[in-house]
mmCIF file of C-alpha atoms in Angstrom:
data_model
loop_
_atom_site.group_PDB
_atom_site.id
_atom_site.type_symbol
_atom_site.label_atom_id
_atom_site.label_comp_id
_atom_site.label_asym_id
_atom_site.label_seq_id
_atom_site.Cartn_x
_atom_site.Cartn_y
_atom_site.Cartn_z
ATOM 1 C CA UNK A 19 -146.709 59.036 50.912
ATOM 2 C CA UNK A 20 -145.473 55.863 52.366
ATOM 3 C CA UNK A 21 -142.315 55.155 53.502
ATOM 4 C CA UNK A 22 -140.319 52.281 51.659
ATOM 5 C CA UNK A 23 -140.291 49.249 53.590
ATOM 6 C CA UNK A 24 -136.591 48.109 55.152
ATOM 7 C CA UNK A 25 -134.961 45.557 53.334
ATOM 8 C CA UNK A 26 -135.164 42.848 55.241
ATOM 9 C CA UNK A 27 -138.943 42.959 55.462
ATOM 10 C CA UNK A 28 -139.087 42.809 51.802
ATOM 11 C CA UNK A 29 -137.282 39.703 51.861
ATOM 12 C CA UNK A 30 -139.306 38.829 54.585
ATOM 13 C CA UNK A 31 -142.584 39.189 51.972
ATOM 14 C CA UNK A 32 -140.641 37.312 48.759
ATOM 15 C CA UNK A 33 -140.124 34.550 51.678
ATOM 16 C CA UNK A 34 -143.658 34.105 52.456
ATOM 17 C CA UNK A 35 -144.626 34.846 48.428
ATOM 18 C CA UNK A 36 -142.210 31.311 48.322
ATOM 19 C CA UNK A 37 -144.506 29.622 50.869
ATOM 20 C CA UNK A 38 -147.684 30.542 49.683
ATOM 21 C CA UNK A 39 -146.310 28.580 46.153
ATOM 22 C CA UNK A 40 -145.497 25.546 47.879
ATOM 23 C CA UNK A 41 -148.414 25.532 49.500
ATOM 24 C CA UNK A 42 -147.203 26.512 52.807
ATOM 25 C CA UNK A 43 -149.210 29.272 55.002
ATOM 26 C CA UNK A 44 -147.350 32.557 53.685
ATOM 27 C CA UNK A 45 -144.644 33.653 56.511
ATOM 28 C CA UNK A 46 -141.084 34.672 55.701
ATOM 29 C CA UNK A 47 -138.237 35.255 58.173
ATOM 30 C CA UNK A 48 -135.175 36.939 58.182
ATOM 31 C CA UNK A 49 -132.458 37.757 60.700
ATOM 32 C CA UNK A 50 -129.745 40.234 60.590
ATOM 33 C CA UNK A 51 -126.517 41.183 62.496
ATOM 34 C CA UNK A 52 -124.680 44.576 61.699
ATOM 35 C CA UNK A 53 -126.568 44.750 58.601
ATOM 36 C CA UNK A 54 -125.984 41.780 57.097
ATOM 37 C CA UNK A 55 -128.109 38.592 56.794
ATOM 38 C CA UNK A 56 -127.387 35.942 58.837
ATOM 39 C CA UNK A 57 -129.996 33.493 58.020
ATOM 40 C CA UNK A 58 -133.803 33.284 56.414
ATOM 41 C CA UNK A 59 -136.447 31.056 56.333
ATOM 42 C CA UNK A 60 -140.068 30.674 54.833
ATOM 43 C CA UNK A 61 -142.894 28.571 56.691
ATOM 44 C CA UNK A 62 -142.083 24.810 56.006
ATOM 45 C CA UNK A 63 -144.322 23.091 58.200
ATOM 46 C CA UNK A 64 -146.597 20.750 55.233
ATOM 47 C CA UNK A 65 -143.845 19.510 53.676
ATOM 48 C CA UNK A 66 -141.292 18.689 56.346
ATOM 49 C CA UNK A 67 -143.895 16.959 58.372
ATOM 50 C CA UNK A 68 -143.046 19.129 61.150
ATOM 51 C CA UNK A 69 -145.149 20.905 63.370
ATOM 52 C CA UNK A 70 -142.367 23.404 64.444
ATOM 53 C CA UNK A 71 -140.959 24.537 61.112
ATOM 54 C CA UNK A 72 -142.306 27.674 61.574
ATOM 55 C CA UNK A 73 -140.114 30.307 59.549
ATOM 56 C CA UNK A 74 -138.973 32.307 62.957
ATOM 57 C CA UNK A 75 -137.638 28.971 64.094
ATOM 58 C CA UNK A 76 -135.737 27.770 60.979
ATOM 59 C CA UNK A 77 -134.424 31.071 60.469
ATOM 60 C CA UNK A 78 -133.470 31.280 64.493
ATOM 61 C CA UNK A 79 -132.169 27.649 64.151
ATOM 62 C CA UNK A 80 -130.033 28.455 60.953
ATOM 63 C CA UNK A 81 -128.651 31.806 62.465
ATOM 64 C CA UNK A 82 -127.534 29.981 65.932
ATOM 65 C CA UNK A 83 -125.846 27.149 63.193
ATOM 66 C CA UNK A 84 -123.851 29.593 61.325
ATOM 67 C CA UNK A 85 -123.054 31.903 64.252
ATOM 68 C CA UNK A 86 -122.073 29.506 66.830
ATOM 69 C CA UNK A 87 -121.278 30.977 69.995
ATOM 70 C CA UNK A 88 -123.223 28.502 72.232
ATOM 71 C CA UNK A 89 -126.757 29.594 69.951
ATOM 72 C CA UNK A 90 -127.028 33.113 71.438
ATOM 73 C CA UNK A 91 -128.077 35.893 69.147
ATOM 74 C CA UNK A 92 -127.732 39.026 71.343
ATOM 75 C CA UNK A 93 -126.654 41.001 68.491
ATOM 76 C CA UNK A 94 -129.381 39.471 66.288
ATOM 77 C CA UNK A 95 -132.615 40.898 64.610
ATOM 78 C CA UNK A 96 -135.645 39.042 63.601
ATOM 79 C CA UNK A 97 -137.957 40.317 61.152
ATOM 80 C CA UNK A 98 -140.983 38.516 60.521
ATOM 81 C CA UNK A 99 -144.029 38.897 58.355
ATOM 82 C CA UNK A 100 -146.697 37.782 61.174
ATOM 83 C CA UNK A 101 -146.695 38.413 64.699
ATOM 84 C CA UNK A 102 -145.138 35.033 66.234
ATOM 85 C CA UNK A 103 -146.905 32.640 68.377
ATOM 86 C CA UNK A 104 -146.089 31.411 71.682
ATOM 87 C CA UNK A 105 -143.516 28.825 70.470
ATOM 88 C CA UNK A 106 -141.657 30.895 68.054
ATOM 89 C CA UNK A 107 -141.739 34.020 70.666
ATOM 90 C CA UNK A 108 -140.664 31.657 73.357
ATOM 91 C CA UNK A 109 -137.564 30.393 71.013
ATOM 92 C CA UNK A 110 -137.139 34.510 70.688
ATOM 93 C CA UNK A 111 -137.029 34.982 74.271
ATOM 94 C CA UNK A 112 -134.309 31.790 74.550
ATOM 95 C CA UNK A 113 -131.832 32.970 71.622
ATOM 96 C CA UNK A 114 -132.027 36.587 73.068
ATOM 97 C CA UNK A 115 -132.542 38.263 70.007
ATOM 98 C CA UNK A 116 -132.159 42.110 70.139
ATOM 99 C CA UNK A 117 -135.077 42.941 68.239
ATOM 100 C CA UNK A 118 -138.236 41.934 66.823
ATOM 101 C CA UNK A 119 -140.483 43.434 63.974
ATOM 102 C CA UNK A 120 -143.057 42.200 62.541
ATOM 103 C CA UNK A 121 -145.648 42.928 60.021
ATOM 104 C CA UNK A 122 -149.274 41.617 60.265
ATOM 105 C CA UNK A 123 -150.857 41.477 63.729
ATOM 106 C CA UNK A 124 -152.234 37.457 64.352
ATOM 107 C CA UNK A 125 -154.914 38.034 67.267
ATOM 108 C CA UNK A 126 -155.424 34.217 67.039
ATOM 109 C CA UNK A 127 -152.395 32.830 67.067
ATOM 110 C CA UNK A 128 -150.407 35.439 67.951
ATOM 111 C CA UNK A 129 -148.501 35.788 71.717
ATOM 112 C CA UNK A 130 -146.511 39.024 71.222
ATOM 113 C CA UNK A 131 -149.631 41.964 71.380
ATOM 114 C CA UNK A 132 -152.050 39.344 71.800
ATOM 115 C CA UNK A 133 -152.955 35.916 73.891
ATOM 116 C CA UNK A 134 -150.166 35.263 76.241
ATOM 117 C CA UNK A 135 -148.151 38.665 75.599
ATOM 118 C CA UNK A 136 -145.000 36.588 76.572
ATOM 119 C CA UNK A 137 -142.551 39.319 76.643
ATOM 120 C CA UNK A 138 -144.637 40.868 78.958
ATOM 121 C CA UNK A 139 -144.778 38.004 81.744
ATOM 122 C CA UNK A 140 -142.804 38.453 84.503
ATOM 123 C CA UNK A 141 -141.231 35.402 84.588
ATOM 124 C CA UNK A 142 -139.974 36.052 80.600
ATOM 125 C CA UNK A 143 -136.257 36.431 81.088
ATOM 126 C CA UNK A 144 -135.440 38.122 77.876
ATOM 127 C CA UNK A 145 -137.908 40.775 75.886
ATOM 128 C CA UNK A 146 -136.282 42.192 72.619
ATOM 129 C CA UNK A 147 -137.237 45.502 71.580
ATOM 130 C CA UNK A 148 -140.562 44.833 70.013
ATOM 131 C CA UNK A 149 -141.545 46.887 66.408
ATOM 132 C CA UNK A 150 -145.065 45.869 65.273
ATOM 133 C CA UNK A 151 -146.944 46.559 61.740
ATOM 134 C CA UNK A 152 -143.733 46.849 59.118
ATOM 135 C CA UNK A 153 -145.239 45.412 56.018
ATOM 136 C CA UNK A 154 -148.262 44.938 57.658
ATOM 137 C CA UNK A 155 -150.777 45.271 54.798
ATOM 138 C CA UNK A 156 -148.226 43.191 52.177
ATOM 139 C CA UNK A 157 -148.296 40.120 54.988
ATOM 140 C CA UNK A 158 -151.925 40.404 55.291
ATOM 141 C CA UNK A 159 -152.940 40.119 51.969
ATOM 142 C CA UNK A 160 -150.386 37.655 51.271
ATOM 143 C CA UNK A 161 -152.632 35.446 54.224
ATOM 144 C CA UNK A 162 -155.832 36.780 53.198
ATOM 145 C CA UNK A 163 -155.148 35.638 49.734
ATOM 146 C CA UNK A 164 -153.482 32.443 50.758
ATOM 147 C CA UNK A 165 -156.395 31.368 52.935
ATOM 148 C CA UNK A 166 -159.154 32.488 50.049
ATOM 149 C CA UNK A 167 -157.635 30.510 47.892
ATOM 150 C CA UNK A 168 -158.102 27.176 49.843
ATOM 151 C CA UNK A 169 -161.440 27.790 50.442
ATOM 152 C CA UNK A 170 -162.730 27.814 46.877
ATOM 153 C CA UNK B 29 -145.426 3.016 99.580
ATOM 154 C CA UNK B 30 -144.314 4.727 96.245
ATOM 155 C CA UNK B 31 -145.721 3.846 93.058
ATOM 156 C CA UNK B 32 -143.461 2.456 90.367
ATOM 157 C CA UNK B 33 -142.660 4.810 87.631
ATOM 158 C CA UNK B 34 -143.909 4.420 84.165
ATOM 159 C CA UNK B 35 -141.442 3.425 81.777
ATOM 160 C CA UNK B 36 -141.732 6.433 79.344
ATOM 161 C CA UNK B 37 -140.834 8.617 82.565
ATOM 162 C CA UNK B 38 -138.263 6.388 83.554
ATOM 163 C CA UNK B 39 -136.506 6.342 79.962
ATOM 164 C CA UNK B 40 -136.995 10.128 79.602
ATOM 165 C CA UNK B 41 -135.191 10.245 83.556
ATOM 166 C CA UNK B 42 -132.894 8.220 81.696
ATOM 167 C CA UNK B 43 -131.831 10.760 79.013
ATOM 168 C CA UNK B 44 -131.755 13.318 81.442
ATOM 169 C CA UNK B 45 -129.124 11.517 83.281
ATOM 170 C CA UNK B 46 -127.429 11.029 79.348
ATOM 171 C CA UNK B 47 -127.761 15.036 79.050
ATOM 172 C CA UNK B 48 -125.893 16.005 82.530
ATOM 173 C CA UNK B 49 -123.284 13.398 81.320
ATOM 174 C CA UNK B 50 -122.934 15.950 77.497
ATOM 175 C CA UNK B 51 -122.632 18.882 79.568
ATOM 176 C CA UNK B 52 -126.702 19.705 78.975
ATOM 177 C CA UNK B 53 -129.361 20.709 81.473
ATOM 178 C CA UNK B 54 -130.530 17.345 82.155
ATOM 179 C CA UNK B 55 -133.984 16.864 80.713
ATOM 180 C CA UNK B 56 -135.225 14.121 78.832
ATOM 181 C CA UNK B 57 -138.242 13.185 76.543
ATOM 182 C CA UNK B 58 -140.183 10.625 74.681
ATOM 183 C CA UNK B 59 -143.285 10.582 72.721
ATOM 184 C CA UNK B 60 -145.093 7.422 73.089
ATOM 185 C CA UNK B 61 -148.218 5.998 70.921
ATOM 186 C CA UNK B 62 -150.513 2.767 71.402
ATOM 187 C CA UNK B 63 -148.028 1.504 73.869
ATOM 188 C CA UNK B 64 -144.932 2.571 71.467
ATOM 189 C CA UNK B 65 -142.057 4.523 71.640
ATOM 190 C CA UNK B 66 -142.065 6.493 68.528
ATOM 191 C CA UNK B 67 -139.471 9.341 69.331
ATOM 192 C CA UNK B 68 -137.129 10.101 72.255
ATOM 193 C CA UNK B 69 -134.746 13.013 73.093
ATOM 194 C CA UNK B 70 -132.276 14.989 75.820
ATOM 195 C CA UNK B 71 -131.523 17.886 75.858
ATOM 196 C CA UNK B 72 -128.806 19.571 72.936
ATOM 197 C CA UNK B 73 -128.592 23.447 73.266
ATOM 198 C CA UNK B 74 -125.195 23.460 73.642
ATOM 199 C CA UNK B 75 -123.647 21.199 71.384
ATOM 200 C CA UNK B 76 -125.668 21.579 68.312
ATOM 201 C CA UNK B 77 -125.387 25.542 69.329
ATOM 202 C CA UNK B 78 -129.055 25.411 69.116
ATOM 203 C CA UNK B 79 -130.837 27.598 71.699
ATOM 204 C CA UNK B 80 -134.147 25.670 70.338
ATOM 205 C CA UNK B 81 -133.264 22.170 70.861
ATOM 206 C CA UNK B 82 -135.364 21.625 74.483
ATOM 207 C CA UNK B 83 -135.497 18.130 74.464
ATOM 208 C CA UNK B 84 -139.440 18.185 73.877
ATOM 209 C CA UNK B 85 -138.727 20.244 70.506
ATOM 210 C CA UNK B 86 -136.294 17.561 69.255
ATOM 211 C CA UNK B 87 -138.907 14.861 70.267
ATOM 212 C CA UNK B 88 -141.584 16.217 69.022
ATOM 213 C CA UNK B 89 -139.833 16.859 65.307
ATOM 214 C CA UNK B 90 -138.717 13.252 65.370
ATOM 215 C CA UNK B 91 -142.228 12.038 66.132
ATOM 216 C CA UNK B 92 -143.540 14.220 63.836
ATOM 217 C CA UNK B 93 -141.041 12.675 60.772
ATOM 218 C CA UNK B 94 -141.631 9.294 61.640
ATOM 219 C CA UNK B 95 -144.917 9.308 61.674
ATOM 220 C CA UNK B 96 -145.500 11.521 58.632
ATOM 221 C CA UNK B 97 -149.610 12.905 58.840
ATOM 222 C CA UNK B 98 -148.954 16.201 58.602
ATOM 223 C CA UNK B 99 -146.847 16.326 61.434
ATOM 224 C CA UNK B 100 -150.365 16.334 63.619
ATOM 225 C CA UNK B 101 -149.490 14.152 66.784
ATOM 226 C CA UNK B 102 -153.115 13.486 67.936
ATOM 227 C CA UNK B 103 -152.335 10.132 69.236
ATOM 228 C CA UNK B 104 -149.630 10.710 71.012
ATOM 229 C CA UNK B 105 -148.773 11.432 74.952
ATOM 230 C CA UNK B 106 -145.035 12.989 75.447
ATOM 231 C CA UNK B 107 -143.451 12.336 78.489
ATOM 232 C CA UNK B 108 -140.579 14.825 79.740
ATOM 233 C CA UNK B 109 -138.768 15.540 83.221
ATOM 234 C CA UNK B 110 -139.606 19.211 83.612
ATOM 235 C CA UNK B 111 -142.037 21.486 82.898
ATOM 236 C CA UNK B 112 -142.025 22.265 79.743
ATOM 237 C CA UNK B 113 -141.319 26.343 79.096
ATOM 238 C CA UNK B 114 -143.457 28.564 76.345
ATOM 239 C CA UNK B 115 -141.721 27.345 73.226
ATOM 240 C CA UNK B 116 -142.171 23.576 73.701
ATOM 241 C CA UNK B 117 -145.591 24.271 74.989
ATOM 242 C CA UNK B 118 -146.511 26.243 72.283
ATOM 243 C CA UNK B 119 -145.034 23.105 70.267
ATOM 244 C CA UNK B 120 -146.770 20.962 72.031
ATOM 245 C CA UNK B 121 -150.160 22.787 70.706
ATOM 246 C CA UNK B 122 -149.202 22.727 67.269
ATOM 247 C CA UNK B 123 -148.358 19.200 67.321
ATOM 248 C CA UNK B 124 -151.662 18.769 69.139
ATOM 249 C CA UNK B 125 -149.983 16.262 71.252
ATOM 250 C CA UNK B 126 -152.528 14.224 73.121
ATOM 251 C CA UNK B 127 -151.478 13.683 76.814
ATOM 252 C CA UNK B 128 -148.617 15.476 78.874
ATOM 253 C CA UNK B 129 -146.703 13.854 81.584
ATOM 254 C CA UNK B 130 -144.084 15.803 82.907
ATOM 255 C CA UNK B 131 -142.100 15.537 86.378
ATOM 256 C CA UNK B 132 -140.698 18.280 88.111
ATOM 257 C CA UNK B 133 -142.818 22.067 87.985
ATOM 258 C CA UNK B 134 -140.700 24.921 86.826
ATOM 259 C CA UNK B 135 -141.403 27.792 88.516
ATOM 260 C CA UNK B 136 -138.861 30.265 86.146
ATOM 261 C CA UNK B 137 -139.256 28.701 83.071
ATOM 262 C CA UNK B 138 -142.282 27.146 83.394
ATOM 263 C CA UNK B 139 -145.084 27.810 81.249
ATOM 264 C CA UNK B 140 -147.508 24.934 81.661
ATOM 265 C CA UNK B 141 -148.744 25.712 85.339
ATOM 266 C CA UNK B 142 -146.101 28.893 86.084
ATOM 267 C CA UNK B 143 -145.747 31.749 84.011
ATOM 268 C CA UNK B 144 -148.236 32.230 80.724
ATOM 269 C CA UNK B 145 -149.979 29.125 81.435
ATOM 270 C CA UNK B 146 -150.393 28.867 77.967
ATOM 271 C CA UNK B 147 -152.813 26.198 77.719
ATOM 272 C CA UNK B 148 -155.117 28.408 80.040
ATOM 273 C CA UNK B 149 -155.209 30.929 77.751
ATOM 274 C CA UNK B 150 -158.164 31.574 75.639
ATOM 275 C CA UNK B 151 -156.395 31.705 72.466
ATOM 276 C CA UNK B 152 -155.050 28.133 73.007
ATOM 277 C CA UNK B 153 -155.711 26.457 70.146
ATOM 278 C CA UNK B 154 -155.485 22.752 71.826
ATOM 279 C CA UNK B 155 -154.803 21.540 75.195
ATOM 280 C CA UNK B 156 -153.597 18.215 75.991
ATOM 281 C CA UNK B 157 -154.475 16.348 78.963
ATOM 282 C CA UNK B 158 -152.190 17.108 81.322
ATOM 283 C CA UNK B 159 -150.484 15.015 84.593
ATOM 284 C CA UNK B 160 -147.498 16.637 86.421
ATOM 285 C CA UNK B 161 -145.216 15.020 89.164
ATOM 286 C CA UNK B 162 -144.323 11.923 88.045
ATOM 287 C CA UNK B 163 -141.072 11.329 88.173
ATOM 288 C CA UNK B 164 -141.243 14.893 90.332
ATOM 289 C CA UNK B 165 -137.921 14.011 92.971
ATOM 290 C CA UNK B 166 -135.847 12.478 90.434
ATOM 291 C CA UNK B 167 -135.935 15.022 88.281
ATOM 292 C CA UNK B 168 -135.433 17.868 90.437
ATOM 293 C CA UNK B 169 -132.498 15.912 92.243
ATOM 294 C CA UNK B 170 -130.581 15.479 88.672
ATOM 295 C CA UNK B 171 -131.330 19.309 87.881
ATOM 296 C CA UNK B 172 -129.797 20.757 91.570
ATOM 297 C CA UNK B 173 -127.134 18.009 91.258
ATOM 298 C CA UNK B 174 -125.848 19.620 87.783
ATOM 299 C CA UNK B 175 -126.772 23.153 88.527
ATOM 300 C CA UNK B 176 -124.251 22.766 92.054
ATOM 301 C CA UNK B 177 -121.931 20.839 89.997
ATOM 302 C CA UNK B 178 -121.399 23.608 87.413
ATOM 303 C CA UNK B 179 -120.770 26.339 90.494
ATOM 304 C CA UNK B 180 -118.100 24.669 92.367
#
């Protein structure tokens, strides 16, 4: 029997559902503090025209907006659908977010269990506590799907 | 005999000198195409409350809007006072930013030729040409300058 998935990382999954409709690659964010969601944010790269609107860094952007507090999240979890790449982790690292999950493993892109393993270089001055594989099947059909579909 | 500076690196020394004067880390930036400025920014962590706004970041998303395409910056050479860290050079790799200038290294936050060397790593997806020291003294005399400033 498997476990229901946390909250957030549902709404993690309806975020990326969102992005795979307007044509974005499917990746939701969400970030919480004491249980309660502080910001969220799909991928929003295509239609922004912007390179960096990856959902980790709208949602970190939006949650360092409505928290103030000189843009520190210390008390701040991220949950993602796909493991983050080096910019987003590197953002992670810089807001000091407290935790990390994530659902789908990205051993291209990806720079938290893969690539540059930036949380584990030893000049990285901040490493959240790191939960992999949360949704991990959902998020990787969502892709799998997402990048089929384009193909045909 | 020293060489002149360019004039992207002396504009983005410029900003720098603009950020110290806000109360930011003084670093500066500015994307450049055919001979054209097409984007410039300083550092704004603190006042927007925005742990991701390097200056790089904001200069790259400006580019990126202005010039529309999908936010791919293939043409384009950024020019910035420090090395950039892992979340502006993973930015820079998903902008696919075409040459890198930057002056002074940065051997804590550094992630072009300290740290993850992310453009070393295999799983780096594109790697700009890349130039560092220009602009090398100037910059690092602004950074100690605001750094000493903020401990007495």
């Amino acid at each position: 029997m498997a476990f229901p998935l946390p909250d957030p990382m549902r709404r993690a999954l309806a975020l990326a559902r969102e992005a795979a409709v307007a044509g974005e690659v499917p990746v939701g964010a969400v970030i919480v503090r004491d249980g309660e969601v502080v910001a969220e944010a799909r991928n929003d790269m295509r239609s922004g025209n912007d390179p960096s609107a990856h959902a980790e860094m709208l949602a970190i952007r939006r949650a360092a907006e409505h928290l103030g507090a000189g843009g520190r999240l210390d008390s701040c979890d991220l949950w993602v659908t796909l493991e983050p790449c080096a910019m987003c982790a590197g953002a992670i690292a810089l807001a000091r977010i407290r935790r990390l999950y994530f659902g789908a493993p990205d051993p291209k892109g990806g720079a938290v269990i893969h690539g540059p393993r930036l949380f584990s270089q030893p000049t990285c001055h901040h490493r959240p506590e790191i939960y992999g594989g949360l949704g991990e099947s959902e998020s990787a059909v969502l892709l799998r799907r997402f990048f089929t579909d384009r193909r045909e």
